[in-house]
Coordinates of C-alpha atoms in Angstrom, one line a residue:
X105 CA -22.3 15.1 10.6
X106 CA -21.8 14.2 14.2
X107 CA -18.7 12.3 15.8
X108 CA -21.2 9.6 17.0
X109 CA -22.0 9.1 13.4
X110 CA -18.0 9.3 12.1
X111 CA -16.7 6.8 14.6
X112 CA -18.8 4.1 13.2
X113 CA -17.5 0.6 14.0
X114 CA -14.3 0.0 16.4
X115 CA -12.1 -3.1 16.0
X116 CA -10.0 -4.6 18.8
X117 CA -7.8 -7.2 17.2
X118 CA -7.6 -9.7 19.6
X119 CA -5.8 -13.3 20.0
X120 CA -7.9 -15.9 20.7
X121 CA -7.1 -20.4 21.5
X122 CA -5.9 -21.9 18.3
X123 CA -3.8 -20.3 15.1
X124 CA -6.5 -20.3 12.7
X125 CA -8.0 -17.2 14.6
X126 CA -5.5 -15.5 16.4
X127 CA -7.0 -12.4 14.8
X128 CA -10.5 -11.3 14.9
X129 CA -12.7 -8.4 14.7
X130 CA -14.9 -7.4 17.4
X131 CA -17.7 -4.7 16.6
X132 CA -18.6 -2.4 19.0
X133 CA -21.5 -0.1 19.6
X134 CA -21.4 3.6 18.5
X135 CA -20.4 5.8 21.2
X136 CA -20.3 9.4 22.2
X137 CA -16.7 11.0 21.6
X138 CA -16.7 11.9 25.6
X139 CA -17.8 8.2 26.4
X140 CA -15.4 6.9 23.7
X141 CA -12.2 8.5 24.5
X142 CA -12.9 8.3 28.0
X143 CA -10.3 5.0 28.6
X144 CA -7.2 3.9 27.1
X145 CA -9.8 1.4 25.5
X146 CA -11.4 3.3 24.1
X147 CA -8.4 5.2 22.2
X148 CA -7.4 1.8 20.9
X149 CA -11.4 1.0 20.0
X150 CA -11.3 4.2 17.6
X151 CA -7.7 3.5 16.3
X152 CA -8.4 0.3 15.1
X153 CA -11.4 1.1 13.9
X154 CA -9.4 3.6 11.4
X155 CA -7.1 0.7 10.8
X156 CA -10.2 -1.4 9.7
X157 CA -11.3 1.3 7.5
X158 CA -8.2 1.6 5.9
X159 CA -9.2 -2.2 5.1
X160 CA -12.2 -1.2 3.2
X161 CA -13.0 -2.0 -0.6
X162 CA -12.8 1.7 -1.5
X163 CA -9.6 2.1 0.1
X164 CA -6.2 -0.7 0.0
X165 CA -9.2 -3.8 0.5
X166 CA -9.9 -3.4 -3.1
X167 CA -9.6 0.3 -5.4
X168 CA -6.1 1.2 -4.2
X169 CA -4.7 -2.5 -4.1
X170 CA -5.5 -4.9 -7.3
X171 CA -8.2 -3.4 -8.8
X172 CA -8.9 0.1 -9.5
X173 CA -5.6 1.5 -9.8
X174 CA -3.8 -1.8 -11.3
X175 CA -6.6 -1.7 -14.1
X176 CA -6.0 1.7 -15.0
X177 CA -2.1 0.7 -15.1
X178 CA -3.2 -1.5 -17.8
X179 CA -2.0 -4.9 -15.5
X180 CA -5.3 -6.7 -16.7
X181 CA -7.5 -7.5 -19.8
X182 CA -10.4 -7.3 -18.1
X183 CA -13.8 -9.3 -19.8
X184 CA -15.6 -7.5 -22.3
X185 CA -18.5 -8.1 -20.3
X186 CA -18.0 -5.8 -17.0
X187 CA -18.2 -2.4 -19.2
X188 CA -17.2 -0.9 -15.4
X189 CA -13.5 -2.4 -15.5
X190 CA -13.3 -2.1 -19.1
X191 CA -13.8 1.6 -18.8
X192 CA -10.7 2.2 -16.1
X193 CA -8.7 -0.3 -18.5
X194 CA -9.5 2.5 -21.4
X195 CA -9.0 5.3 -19.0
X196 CA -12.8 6.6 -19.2
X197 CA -13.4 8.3 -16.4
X198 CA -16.3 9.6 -17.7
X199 CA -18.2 6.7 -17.0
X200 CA -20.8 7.1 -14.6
X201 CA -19.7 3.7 -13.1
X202 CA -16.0 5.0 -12.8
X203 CA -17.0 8.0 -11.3
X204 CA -19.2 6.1 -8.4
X205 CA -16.0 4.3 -7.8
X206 CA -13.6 7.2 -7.5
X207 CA -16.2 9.1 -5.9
X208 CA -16.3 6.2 -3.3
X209 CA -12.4 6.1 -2.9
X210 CA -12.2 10.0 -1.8
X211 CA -15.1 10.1 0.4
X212 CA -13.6 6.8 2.5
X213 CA -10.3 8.5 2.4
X214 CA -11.2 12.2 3.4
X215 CA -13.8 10.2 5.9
X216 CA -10.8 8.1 7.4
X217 CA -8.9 11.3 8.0
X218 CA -11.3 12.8 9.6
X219 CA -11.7 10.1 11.9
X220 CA -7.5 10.7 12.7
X221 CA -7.9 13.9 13.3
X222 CA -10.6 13.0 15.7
X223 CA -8.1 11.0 17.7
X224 CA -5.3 13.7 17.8
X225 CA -7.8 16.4 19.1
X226 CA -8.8 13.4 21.7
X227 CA -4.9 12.3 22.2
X228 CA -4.1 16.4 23.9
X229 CA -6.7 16.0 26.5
X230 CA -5.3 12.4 27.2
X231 CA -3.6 12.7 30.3
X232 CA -4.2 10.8 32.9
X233 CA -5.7 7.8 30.5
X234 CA -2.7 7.0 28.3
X235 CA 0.9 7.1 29.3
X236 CA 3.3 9.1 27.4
X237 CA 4.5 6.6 25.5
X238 CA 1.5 5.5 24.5
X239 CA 0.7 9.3 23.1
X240 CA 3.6 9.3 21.5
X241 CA 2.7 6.4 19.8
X242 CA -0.8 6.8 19.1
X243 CA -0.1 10.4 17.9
X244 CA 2.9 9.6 15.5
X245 CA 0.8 6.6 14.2
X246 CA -2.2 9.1 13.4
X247 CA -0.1 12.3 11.9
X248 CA 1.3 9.1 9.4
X249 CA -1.7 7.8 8.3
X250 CA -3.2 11.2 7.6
X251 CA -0.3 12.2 5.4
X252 CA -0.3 8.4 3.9
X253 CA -3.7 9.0 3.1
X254 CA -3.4 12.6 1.4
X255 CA -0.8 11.6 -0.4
X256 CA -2.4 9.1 -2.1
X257 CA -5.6 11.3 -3.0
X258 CA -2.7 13.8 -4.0
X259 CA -0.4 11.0 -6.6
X260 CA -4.7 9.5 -7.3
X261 CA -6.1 13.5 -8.0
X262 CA -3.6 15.4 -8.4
X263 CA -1.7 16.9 -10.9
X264 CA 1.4 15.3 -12.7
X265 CA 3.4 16.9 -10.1
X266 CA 6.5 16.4 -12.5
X267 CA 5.1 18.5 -14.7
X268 CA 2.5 20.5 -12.5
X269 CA 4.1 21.1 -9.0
X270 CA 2.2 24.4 -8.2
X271 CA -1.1 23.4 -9.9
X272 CA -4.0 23.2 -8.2
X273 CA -4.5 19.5 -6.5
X274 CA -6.4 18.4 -3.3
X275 CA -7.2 19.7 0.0
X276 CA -5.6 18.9 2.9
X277 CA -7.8 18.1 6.3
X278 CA -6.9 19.1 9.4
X279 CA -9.7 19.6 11.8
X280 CA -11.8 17.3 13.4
X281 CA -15.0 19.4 12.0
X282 CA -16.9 18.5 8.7
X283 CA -16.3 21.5 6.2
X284 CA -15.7 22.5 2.9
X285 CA -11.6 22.9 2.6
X286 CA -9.9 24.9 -0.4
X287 CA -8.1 23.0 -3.1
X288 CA -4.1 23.5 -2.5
X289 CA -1.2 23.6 -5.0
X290 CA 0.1 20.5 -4.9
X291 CA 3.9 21.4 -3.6
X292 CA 2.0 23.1 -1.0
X293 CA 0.2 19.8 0.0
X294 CA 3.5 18.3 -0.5
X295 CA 6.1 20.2 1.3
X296 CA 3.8 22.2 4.1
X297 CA 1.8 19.4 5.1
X298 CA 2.3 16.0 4.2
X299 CA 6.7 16.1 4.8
X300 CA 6.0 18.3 8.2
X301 CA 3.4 15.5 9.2
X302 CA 5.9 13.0 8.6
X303 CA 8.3 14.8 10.3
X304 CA 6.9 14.6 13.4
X305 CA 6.0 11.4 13.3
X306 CA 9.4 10.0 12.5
X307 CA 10.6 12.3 15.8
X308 CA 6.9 10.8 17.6
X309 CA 7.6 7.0 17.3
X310 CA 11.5 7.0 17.0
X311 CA 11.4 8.0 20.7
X312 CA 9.6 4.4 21.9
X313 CA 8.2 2.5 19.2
X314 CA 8.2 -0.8 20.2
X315 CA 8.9 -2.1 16.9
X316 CA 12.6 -0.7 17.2
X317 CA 14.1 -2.9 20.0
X318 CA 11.5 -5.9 20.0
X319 CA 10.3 -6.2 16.0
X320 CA 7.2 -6.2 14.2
X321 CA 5.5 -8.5 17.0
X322 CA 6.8 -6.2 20.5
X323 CA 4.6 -4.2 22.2
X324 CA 4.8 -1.7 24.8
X325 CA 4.2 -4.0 27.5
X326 CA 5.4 -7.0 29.5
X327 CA 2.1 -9.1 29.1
X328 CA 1.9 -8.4 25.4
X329 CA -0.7 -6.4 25.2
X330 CA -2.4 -6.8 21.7
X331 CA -3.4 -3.9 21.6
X332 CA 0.2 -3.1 20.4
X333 CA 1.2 -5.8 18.9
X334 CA 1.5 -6.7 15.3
X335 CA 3.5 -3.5 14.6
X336 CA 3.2 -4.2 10.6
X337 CA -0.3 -3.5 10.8
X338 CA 0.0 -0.2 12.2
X339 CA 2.3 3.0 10.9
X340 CA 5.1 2.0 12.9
X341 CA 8.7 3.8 12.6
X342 CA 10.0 2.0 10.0
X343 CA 7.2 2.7 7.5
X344 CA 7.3 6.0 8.3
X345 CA 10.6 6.7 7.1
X346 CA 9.9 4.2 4.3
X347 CA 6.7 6.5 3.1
X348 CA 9.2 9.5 3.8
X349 CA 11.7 8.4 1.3
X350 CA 8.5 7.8 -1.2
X351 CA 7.5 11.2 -0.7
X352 CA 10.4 13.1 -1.2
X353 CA 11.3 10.8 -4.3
X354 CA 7.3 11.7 -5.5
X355 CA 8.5 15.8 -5.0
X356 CA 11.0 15.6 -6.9
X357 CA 14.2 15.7 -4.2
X358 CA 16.1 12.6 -5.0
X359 CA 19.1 13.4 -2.6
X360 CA 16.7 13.3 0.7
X361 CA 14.6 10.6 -0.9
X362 CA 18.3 8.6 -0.8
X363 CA 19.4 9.7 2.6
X364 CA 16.3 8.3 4.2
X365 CA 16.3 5.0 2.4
X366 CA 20.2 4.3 3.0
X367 CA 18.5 5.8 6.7
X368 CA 16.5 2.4 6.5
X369 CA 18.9 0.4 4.3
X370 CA 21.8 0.5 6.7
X371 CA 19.9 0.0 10.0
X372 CA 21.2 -3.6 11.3
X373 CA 17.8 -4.0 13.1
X374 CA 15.9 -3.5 9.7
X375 CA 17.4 -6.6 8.3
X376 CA 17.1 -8.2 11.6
X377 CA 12.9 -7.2 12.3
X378 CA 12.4 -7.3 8.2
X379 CA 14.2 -10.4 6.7
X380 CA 14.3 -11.6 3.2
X381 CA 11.7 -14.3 2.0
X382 CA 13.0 -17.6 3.0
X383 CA 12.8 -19.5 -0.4
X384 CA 12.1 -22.6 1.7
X385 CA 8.4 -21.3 2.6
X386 CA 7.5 -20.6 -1.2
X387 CA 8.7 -22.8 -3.4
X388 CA 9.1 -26.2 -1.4
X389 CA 5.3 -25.2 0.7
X390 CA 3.0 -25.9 -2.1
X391 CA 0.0 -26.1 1.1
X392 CA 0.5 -22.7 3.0
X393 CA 3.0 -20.2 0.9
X394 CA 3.6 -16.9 2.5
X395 CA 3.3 -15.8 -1.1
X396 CA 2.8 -12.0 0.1
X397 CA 6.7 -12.7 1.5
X398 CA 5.3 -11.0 4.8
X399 CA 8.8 -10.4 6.3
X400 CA 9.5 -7.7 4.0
X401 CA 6.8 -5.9 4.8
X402 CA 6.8 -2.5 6.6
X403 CA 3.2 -1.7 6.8
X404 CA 0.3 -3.8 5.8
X405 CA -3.2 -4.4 6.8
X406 CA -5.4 -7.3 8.3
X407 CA -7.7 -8.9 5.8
X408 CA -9.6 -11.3 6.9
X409 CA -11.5 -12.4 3.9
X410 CA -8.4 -11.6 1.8
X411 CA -8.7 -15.1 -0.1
X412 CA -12.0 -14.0 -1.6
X413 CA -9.9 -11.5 -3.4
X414 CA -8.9 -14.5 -5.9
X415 CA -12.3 -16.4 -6.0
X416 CA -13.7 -13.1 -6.8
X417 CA -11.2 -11.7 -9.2
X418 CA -8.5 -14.0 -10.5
X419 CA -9.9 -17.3 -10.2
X420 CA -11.1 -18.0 -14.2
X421 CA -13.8 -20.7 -12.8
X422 CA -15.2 -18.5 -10.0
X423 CA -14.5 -14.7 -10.6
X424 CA -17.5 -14.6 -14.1
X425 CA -17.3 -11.1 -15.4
X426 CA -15.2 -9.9 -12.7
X427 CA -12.2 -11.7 -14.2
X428 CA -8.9 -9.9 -14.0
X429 CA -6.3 -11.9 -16.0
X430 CA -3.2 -10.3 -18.2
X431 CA -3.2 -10.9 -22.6
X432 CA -2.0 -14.4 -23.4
X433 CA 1.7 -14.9 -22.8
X434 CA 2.3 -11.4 -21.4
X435 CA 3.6 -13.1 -18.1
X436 CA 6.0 -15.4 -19.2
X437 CA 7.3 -13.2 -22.8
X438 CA 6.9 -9.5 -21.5
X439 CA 6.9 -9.7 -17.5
X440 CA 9.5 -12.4 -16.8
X441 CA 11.0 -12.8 -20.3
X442 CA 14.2 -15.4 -19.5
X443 CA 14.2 -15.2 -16.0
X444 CA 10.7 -17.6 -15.1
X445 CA 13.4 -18.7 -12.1
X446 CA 12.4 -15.3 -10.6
X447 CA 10.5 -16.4 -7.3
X448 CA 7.5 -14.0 -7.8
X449 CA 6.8 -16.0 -11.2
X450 CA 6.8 -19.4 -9.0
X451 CA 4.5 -17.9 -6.5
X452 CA 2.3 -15.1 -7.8
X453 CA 1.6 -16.9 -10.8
X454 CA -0.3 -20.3 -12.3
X455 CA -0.9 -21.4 -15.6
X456 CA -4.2 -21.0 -16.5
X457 CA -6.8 -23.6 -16.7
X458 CA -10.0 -24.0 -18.1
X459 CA -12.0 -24.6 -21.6
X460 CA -10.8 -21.6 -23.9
X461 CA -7.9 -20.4 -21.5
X462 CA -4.3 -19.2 -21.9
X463 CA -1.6 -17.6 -20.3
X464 CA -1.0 -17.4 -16.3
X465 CA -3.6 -16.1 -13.8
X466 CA -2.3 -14.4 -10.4
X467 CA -2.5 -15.8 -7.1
X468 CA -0.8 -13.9 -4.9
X469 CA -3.8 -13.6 -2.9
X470 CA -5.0 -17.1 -3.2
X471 CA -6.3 -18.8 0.0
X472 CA -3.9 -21.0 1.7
X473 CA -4.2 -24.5 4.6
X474 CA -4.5 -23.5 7.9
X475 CA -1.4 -25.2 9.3
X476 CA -1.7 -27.0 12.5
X477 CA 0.1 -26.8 15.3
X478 CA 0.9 -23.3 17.5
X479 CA 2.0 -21.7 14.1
X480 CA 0.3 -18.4 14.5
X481 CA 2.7 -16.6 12.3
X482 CA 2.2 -18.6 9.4
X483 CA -1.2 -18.0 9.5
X484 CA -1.0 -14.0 10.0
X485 CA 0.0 -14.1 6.3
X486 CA -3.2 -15.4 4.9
X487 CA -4.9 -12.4 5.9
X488 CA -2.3 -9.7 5.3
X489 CA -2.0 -7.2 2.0
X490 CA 1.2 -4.9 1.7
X491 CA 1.1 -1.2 2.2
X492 CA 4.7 -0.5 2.3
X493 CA 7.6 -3.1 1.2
X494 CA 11.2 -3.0 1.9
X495 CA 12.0 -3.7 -1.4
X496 CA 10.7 -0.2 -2.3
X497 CA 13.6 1.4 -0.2
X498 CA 15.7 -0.6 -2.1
X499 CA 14.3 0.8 -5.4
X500 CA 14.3 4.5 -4.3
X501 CA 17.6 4.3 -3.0
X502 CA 18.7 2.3 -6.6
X503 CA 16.6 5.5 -8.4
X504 CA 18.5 8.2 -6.8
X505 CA 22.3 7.1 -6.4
X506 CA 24.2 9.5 -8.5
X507 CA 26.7 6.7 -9.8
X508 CA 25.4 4.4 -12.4
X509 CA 27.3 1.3 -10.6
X510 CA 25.6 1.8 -7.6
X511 CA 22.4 2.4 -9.0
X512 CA 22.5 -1.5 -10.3
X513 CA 24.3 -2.3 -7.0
X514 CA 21.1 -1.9 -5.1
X515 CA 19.0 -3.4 -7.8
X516 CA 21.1 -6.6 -7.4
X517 CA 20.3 -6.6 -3.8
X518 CA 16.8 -7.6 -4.6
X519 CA 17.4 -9.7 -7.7
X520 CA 19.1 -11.6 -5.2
X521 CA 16.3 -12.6 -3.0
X522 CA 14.1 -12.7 -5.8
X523 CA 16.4 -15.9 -7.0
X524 CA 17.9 -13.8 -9.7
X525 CA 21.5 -13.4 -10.7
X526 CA 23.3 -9.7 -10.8
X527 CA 22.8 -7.8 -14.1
X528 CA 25.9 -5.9 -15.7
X529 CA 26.2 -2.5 -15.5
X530 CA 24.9 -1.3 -19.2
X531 CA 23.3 2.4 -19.0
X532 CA 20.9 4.8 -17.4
X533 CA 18.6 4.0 -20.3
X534 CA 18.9 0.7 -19.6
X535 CA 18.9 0.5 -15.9
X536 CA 15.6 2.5 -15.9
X537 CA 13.6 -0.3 -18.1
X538 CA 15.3 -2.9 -15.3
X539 CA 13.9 -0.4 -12.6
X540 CA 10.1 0.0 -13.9
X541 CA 10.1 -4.1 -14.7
X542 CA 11.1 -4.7 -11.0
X543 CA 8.2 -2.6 -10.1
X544 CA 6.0 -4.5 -12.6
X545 CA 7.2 -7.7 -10.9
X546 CA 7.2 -6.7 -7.2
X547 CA 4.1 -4.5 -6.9
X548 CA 1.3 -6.2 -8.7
X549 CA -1.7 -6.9 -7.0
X550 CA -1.0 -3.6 -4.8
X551 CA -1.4 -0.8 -6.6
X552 CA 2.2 1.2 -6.8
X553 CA 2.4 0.3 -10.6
X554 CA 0.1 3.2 -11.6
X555 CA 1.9 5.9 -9.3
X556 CA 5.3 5.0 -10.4
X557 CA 4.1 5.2 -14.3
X558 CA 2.4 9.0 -13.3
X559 CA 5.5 9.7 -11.2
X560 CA 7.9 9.2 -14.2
X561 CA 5.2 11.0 -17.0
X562 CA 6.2 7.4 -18.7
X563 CA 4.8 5.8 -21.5
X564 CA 3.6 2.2 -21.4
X565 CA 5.6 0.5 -24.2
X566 CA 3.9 -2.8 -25.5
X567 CA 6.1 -5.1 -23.8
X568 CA 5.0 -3.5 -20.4
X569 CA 1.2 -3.1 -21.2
X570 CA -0.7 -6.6 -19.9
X571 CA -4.1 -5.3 -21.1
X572 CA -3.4 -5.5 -25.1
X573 CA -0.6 -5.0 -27.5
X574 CA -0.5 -1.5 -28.1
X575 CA 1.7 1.0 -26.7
X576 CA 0.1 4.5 -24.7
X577 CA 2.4 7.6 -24.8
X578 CA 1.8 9.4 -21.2
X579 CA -1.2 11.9 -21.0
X580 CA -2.1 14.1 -18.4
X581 CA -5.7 12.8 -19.3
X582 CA -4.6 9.3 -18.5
X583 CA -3.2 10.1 -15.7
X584 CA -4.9 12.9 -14.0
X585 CA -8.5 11.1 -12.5
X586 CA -11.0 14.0 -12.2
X587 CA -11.9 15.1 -8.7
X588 CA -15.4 13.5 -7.7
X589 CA -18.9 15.8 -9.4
X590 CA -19.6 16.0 -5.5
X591 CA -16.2 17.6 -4.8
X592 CA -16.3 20.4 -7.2
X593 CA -20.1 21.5 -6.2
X594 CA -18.5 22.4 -3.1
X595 CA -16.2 24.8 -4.5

């Protein structure tokens, strides 16, 4: 496989007259790696283009986001119909469909980190075409997103690591040259590349990032530049010591997982660059919600077609046998059981309509009016899916406190901007169920339900399960996907 053929389709994101299409993609032809990394255009051409990728159906655009992974975390009962979906919602990976779909997944992963490590080789003979803070950048970015993407394949592939940490898991790609790479233990993935990747990073972009003084819309440059703006959409600092404190709380290391997020946590500038929801743009905007609350994101990437997402999937007059809809009354008894004030009910969720249906249908990622006026902003969040939420570091931190008080204390926090009173300190048994339903709440539609359940070797007890009524002890065969057939021929 040649680089001409890797590189495939660069994306400048580019603002353009009038709100409704401040972004938009711009194809360009494939070039030579000499030709392409010849200007400091060229470096942002093959950046974004990895940005786009990360976009993709296989990757967060569809498998890693609502579907795949938020199926197999029993969030849906998917139609009879679709025997594809019905197999991940019964965890059999056996079937050929399931396997094309996994197989797809890895391949665009392992084929987007190829495409970084491209870009780093490209980033050392860079002088004289970027300026050093544009390296650091562009290199900090690039070591994030390879270990963001690893570590997915590793918590999607590998083994329970709670249970497993030295079995054998995934390997881990660091060349910019097509070959067959051994499988690795999973601590070694874990603690010898991923953490030292992040590391670097974290010491990359804290020196400059322009999200740190100016926000999630600076940039580098007086003029605005875009190709650095829109900081959310890239691996800026903040996510990367967001994805740090995921990490380490993933390995198993609880006290650094809490230092980093009380790292994030007590930054003043976090809560200034990253603010709560405001209330007044959900509940009281019935035409243009920002029903993804986009100020709390870290990381995230452009969608452009993202309202398709509910025609297709959630829409019960539109998606056919693509449906994806949680049991009757699951939302309103199970999910939000006495506390339908929550403002994810109010947003994410409608009551269904339609001959023969029941219970609520999701639309988080339903289409919204283009407003009118210079309110570019407000449209950016039609075509934006999370990767990384603050809330998270609010959850990790809650996690990890060793004092039972404080472990509720930072679970309060985000009650609070959910619209939701404080809850009484009870027990660890107790505070855990409150955990893994905030995660249930906050993370559907984006794929961290299934990691967290895998992470914790939990059950799924009835009242958690939206698929059916039945409760699934944890298995290593439910939560283990098998590595794609393609994958072990190489061995």
């Amino acid at each position: 496989m040649k680089l001409k053929d890797i590189i495939l389709f660069g994306v400048i994101l580019v603002s353009v007259a009038g709100c409704a299409d401040f972004l938009d993609v711009q194809p360009k032809d494939k070039q030579s790696e000499k030709q392409l990394f010849a200007t400091r255009g060229g470096f942002y051409t093959a950046v974004n283009g990895i940005y786009n990728k990360m976009a993709s159906p296989a990757l967060y655009g569809k498998n890693l986001s609502y579907e795949l992974v938020d199926v197999i975390s029993k969030r849906y009962s998917p139609l009879q119909a679709n025997t594809y979906l019905t197999a991940l919602s019964t965890f059999d990976y056996a079937d050929n469909s399931v396997q094309t779909g996994l197989s797809n997944t890895w391949t665009a992963a392992y084929n987007t980190i190829l495409n970084c490590n491209v870009v780093l080789d490209n980033l050392e003979k860079s002088e004289g075409i970027l300026l050093p803070p544009e390296y650091r950048m562009l290199k900090g970015e690039m070591l994030a997103l390879r270990a963001f993407l690893h570590f997915d394949m590793l918590r999607l592939f590998g083994p329970v690591y709670k249970n497993h940490p030295g079995a054998e898991s995934i390997p881990y790609n660091e060349s910019a040259r097509v070959s067959a790479l051994p499988l690795l233990a999973a601590d070694s993935v874990m603690h010898e590349k991923i953490q030292r990747d992040l590391d670097e990073a974290e010491s990359l972009l804290a020196d400059g990032d322009p999200v740190i003084e100016g926000g999630p819309m600076a940039s580098l440059e007086d003029d605005q530049d875009v190709y650095l703006r829109y900081r959310q959409l890239r691996m800026n600092y903040y996510a990367v010591l967001a994805l740090k404190a995921r990490v380490y709380l993933y390995a198993g290391e609880p006290g650094k997982a809490l230092e980093m997020a009380r790292k994030l946590l007590a930054d003043a500038k976090v809560n200034e660059h990253f603010p709560a929801v405001d209330p007044n743009k959900l509940l009281a905007n019935q035409s243009n919600p920002d029903r993804v609350f986009s100020t709390e994101v870290l990381a995230g990437i452009y969608k452009k077609d993202r309202k398709d997402i509910y025609t297709d999937y959630f829409d019960s007059e539109q998606a056919g046998n693509n449906y994806l809809h949680p049991r009757k009354d699951f939302v309103n008894t199970n999910l939000f059981a006495g506390e339908t004030q929550d403002y994810r009910f109010q947003t994410w969720w409608q009551v269904a309509s339609g001959v023969g249906e029941s219970g609520h249908v999701f639309i988080k990622y339903k289409g919204i009016d283009k407003p009118t006026g210079d309110t570019e902003a407000e449209y950016f969040y039609a075509v934006f899916m999370s990767l990384i939420r603050l809330s998270e570091v609010y959850y990790i931190a809650a996690e990890c406190e060793p004092v039972l008080a404080d472990k509720y204390g930072w679970l309060n926090k985000i009650r609070e901007r959910r619209g939701l009173g404080a809850l009484t300190v009870i027990s660890e048994e107790d505070f855990m169920k409150r955990l893994r339903t905030e995660y249930l709440r906050e993370f559907m539609g984006e794929g961290q339900i299934f990691f967290m359940y895998k992470r914790l070797y939990a059950a799924i007890p009835s009242d958690e399960n939206g698929n059916d009524m039945n409760a699934y002890e944890a298995r290593e065969e439910y939560y283990v996907l098998p590595l794609p057939s393609g994958e072990i021929a190489n061995r």
